[in-house]
Coordinates of C-alpha atoms in Angstrom, one line a residue:
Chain Z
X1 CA 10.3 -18.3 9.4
X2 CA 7.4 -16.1 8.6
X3 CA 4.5 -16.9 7.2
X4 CA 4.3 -14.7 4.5
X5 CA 3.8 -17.0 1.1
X6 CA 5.4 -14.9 -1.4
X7 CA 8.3 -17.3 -2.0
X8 CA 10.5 -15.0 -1.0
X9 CA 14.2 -15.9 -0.5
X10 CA 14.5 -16.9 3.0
X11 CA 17.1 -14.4 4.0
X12 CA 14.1 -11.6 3.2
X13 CA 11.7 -13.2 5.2
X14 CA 13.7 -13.0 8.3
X15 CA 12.0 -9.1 8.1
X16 CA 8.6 -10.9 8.8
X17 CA 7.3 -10.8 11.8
X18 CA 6.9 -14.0 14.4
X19 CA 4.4 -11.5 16.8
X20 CA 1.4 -12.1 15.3
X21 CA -1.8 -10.4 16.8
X22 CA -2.0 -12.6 20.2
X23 CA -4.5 -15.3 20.1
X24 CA -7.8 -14.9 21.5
X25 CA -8.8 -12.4 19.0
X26 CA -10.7 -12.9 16.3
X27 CA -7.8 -13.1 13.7
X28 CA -6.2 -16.0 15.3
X29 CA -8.8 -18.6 13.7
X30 CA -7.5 -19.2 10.9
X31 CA -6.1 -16.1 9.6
X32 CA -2.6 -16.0 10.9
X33 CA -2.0 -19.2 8.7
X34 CA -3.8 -17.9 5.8
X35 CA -1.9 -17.3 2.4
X36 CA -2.0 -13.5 1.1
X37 CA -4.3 -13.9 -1.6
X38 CA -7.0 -15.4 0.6
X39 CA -6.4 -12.6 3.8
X40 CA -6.9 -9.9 0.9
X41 CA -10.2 -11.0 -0.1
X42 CA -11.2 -10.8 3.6
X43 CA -9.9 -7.7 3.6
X44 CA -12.1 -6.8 0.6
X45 CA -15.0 -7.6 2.3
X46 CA -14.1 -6.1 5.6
X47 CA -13.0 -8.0 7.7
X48 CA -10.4 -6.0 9.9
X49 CA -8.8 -8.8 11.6
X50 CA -7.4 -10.0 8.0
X51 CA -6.0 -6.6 7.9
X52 CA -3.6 -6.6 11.0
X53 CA -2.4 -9.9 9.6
X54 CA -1.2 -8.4 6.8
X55 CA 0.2 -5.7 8.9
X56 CA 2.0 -7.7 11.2
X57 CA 3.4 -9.8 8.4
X58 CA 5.0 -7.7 6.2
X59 CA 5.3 -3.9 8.0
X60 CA 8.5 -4.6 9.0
X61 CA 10.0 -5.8 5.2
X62 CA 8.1 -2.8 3.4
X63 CA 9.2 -0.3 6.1
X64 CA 13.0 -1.3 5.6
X65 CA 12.5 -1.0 1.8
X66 CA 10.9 2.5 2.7
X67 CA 13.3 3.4 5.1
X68 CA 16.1 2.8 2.2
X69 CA 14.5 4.2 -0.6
X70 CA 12.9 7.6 1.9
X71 CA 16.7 7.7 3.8
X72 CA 14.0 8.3 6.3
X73 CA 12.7 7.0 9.3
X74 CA 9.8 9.0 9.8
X75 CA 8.7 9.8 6.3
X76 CA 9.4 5.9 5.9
X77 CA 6.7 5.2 8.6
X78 CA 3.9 7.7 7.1
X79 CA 4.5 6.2 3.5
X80 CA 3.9 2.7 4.9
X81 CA 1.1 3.6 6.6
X82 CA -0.3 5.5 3.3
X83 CA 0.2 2.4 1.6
X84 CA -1.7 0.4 4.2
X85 CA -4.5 3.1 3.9
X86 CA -4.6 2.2 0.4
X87 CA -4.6 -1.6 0.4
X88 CA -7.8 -1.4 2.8
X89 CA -9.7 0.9 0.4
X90 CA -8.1 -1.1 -3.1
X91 CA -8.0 -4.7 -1.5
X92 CA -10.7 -5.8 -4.2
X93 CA -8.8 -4.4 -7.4
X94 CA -5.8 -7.2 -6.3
X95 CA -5.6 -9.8 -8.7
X96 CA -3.9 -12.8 -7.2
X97 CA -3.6 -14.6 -10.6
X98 CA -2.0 -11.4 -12.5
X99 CA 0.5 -11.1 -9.4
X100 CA 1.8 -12.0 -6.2
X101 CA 0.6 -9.5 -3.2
X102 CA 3.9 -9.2 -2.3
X103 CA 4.5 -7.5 -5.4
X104 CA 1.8 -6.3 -5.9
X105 CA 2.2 -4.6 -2.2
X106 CA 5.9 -3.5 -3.3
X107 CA 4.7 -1.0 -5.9
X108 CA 2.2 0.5 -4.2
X109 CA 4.5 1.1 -1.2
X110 CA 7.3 2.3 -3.6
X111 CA 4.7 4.2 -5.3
X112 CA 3.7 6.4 -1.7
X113 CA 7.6 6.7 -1.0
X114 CA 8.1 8.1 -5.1
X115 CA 5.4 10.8 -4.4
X116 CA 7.1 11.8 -0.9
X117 CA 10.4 12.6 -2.5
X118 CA 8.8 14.7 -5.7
X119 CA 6.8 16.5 -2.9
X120 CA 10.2 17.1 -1.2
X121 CA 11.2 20.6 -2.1
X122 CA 14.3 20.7 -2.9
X123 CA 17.2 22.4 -1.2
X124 CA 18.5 25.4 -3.2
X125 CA 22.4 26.1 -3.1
X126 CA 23.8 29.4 -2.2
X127 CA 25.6 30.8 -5.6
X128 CA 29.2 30.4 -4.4
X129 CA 28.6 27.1 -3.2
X130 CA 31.8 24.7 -3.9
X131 CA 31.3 21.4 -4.5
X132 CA 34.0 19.5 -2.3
X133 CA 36.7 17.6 -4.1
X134 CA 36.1 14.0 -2.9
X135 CA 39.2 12.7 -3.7
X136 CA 40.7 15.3 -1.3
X137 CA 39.8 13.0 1.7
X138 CA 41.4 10.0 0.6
X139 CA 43.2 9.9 3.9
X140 CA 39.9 10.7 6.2
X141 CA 39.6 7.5 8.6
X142 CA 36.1 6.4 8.3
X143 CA 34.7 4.3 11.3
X144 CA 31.9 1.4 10.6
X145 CA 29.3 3.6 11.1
X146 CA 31.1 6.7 9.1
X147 CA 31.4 4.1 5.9
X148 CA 27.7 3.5 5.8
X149 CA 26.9 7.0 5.7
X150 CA 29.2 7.5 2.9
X151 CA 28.1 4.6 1.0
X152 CA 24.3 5.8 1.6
X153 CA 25.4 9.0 0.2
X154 CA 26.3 8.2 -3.0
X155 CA 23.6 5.8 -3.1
X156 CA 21.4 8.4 -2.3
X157 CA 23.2 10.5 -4.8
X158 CA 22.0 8.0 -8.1
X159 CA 19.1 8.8 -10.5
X160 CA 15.8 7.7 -9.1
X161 CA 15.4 4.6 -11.3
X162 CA 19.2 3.2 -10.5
X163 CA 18.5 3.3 -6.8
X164 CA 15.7 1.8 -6.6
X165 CA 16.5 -1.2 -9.2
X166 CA 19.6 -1.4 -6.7
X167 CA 17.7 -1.5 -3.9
X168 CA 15.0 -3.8 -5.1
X169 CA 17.2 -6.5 -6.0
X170 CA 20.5 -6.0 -3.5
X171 CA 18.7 -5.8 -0.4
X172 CA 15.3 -6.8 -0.8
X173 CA 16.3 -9.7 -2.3
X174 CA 13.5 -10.1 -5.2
X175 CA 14.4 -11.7 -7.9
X176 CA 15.1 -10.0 -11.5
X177 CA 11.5 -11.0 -12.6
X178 CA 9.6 -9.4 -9.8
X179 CA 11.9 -6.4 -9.6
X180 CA 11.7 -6.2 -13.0
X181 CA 7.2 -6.5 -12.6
X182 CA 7.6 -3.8 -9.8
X183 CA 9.4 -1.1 -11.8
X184 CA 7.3 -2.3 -14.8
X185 CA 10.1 -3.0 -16.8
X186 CA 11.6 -5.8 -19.0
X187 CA 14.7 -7.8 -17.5
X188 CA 16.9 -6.2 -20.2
X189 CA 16.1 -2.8 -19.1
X190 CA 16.2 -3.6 -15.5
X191 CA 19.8 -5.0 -15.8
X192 CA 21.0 -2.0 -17.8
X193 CA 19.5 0.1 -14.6
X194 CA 21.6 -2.4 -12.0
X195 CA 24.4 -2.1 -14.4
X196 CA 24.7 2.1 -14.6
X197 CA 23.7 2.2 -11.5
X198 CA 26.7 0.4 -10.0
X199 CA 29.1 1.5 -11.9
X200 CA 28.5 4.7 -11.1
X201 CA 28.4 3.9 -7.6
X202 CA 31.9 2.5 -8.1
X203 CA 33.9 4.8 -9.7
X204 CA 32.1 7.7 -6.2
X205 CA 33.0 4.9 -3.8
X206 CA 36.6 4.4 -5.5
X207 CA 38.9 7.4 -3.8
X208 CA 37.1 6.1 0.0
X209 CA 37.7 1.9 -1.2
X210 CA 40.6 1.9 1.5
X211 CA 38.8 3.5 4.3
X212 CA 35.3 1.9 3.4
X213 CA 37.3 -1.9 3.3
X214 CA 39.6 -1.1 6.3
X215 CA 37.6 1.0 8.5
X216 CA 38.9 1.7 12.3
Chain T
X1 CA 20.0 -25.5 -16.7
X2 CA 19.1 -23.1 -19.7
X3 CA 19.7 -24.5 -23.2
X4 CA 22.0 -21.6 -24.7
X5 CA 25.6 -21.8 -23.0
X6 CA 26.8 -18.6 -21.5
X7 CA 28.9 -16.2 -23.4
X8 CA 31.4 -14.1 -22.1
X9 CA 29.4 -10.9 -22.7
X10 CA 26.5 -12.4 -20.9
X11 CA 28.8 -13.4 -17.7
X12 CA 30.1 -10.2 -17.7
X13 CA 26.7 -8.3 -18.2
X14 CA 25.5 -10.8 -15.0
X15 CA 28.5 -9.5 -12.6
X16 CA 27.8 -5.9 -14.2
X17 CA 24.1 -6.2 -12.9
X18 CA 23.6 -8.2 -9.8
X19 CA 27.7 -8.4 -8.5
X20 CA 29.3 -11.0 -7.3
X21 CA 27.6 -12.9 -5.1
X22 CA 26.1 -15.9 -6.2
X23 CA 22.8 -15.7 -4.8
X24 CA 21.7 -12.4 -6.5
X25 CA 22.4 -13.9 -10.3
X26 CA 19.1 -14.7 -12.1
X27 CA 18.2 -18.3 -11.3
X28 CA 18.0 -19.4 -14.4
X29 CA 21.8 -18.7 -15.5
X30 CA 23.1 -19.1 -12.3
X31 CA 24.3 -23.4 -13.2
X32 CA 26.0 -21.9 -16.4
X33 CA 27.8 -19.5 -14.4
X34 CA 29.6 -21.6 -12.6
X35 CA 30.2 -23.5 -15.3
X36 CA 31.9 -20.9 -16.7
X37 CA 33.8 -19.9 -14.0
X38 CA 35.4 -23.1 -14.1
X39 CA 36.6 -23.0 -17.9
X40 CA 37.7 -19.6 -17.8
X41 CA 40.3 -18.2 -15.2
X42 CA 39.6 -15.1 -16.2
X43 CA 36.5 -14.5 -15.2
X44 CA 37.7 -14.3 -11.5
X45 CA 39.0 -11.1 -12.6
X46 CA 35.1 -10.5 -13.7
X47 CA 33.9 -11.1 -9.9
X48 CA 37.1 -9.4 -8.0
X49 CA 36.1 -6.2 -9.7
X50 CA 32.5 -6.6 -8.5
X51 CA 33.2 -8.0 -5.3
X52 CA 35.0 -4.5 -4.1
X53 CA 31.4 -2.7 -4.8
X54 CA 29.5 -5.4 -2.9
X55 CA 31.8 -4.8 0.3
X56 CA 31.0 -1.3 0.0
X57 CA 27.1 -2.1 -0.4
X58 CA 27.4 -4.6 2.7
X59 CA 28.1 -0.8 5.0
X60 CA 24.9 0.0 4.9
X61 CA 22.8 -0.6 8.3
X62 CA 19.6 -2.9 8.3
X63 CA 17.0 -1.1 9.1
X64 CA 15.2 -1.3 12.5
X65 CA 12.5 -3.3 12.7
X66 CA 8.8 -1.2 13.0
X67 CA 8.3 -0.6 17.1
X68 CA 5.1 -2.0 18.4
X69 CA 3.5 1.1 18.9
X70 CA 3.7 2.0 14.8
X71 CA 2.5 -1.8 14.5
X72 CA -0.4 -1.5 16.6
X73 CA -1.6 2.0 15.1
X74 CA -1.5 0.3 11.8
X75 CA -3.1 -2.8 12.5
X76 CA -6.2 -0.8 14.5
X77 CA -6.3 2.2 11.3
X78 CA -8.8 0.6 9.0
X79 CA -12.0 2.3 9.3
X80 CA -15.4 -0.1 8.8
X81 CA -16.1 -0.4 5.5
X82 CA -18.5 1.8 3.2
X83 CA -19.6 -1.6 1.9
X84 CA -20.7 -2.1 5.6
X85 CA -22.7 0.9 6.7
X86 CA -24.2 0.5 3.2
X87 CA -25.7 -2.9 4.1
X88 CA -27.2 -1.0 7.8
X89 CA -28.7 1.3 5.1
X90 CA -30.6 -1.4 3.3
X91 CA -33.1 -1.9 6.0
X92 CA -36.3 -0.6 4.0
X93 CA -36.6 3.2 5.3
X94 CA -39.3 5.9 4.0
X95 CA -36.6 7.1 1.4
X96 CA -37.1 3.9 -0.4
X97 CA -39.9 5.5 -1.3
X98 CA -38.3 7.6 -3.9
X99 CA -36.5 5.1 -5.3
X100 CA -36.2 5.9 -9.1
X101 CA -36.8 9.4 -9.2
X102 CA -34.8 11.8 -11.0
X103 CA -31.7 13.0 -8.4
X104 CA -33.7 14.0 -5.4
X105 CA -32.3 14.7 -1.6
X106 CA -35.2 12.3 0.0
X107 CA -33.5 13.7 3.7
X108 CA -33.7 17.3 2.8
X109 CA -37.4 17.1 1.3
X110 CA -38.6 15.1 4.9
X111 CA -39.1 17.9 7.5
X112 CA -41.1 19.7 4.6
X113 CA -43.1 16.1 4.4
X114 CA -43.7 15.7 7.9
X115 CA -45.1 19.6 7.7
X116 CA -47.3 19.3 4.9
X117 CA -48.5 16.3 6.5
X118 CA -48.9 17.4 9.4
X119 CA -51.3 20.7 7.8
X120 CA -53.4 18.3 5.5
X121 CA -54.1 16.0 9.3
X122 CA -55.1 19.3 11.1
X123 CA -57.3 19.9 7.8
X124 CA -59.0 16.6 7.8
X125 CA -59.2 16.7 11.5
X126 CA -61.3 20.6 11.6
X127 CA -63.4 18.7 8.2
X128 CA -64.0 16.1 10.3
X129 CA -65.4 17.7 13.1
X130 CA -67.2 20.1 10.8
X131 CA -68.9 17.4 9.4
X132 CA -69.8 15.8 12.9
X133 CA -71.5 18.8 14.5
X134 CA -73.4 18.6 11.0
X135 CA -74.2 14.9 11.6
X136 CA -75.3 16.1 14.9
X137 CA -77.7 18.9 13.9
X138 CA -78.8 16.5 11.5
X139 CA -79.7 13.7 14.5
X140 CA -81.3 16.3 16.3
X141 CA -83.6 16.8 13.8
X142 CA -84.5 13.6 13.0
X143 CA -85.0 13.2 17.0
X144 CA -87.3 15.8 17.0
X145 CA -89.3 14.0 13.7
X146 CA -88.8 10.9 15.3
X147 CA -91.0 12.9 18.7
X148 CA -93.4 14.5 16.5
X149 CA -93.1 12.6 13.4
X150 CA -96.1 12.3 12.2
X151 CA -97.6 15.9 12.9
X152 CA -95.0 17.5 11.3
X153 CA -94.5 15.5 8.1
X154 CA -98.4 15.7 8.0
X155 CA -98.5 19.2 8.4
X156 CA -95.8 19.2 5.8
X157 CA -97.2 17.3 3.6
X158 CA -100.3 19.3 3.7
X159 CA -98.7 22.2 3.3
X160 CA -97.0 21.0 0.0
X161 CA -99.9 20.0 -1.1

């Protein structure tokens, strides 16, 4: 298990990392078993080794949630590594009693991966483009890999806000409260999100249900 | 266990939001959930409906963990401090000097310092040295009174007289 101690469901945690910095170094007294809130306040005053902690225990979990919300690798990575920049320069504006880190690390990482997509120009359609009448490939056989492009379409394919409340509490696991704290929401609001949001996914995902469920 | 039982509205709102599976229903209703499930029959009907959109959501790939390369290059990014070369800059330095004064580039105004300096020193040097070959005349001459003294203050003194 890792040693992040954000309470974190244990199937999230499997994301952390067991490769901590090797020891010998200067962050292996002490620091790997640190909790968060202590190794940022090192990181406030400096202290480097503190820093690649953090980075080995939690890149991996914030650069899947990057990865999901970016629907790419790359600009995944430089987000993540924006945010990183950031927690180094911000590490003393943290407030371990107002929220956790992980949280707290959530937003600004979701907040670097917001700013890549508005930055995104986006495509412009030729004026006789069609759109294609999905019901039309009812009958297309979709392999594994096939059905997860087609479900990350039309996940892709959700207002901003619906995605992400999906993606916050569907595969990263947080809880409704901290999802909720990330988006800077109230719960109700946050479930009316998770609620729209799926139900629109269901009725694009219906015509493919056969295929997606009974792939070759 | 919350106090308020679960309606039917708030079950279905639950499977609406977080789906079917157990583990994603908000902690705190999750005991009245069941609970529910067990009274009402119906409510299977509820999850079936969610469980198809959960099976779709299941497709999507984990993402790969980071490499160790990206790892490294994060964990090595973090540039000293400001805080730190700030505290190298405390050592007490001739800047210090202007400490107070109105906005003022202390580095800027040094090479013209070290100039005027370096002028008023050549000055004092030259005054100096003016002043020594005076001193000197002026030992010479007291030399010379000090040889013939009395003669010449005499005749002096006569003279004044």
């Amino acid at each position: 298990m890792g040693v992040g101690t954000s309470g974190m469901k244990d199937t999230q945690l499997s994301h952390d990392r067991q490769d901590l910095p090797k020891s010998g170094s200067e962050s292996a007294s002490g620091l790997n078993d640190m909790p968060d809130h202590d190794l940022i306040k090192h990181i406030a005053n400096g202290k480097q080794a503190a820093f690649s902690v953090i980075v080995y225990r939690y890149t991996d979990r914030y650069l899947a949630m990057a990865e999901r919300v970016l629907s790419d690798r790359e600009e995944a990575k430089d987000a993540v590594q924006d945010a990183f920049i950031k927690l180094w320069e911000k590490a003393h504006s943290f407030n371990a009693e107002k929220a956790k880190f992980s949280t707290w690390f959530y937003r600004i990482v979701l907040n670097r991966c917001l700013d890549k997509k508005r930055k995104k120009r986006p495509v412009s359609l030729p004026e006789n483009f069609e759109i294609k009448d999905e019901s039309q490939n009812q009958e297309e056989k979709l392999d594994e890999n096939q059905a997860a492009i087609k479900v990350r379409e039309q996940l892709d394919g959700l207002p901003e806000t619906q995605k992400t409340a999906i993606l916050l509490c569907y595969f990263e696991g947080l809880s409704n409260k901290e999802a909720a704290e990330i988006l800077d929401l109230n719960i109700k609001a946050l479930e009316s999100l998770l609620s729209r949001g799926r139900k629109t996914l269901a009725q694009k995902l219906a015509p493919h249900a056969k295929e997606l469920l009974n792939p070759l | 266990m919350s106090k308020q039982q679960i309606t039917e509205q708030r079950f279905a709102d639950i499977i609406s939001s977080y789906g079917a599976e157990q583990n994603r229903w908000p902690e705190a209703d999750r005991a009245d959930m069941l609970a529910f499930m067990d009274k009402n029959p119906s409510a299977q009907t509820m999850l079936d409906e969610a469980l198809s959109l959960d099976s779709f959501l299941n497709k999507l790939h984990k993402p790969k963990a980071a490499d160790d390369a990206f790892l490294e290059r994060l964990s090595v990014m973090a540039p000293p401090k400001t805080q730190n070369s700030r505290q190298v800059s405390k050592q007490w330095g001739f800047g210090d000097i202007f400490k107070g004064l109105p906005t003022f580039n202390v580095y800027g105004f040094m090479p013209r310092a070290v100039g005027l300096a370096s002028v008023c020193a050549i000055g004092i040097t030259l005054g100096l040295s003016d002043v020594a070959r005076h001193d000197n005349a002026a030992r010479s001459v007291d030399a010379s009174a000090l040889i013939f003294g009395g003669l010449v203050v005499d005749k002096d003194m006569e003279e004044m007289d």
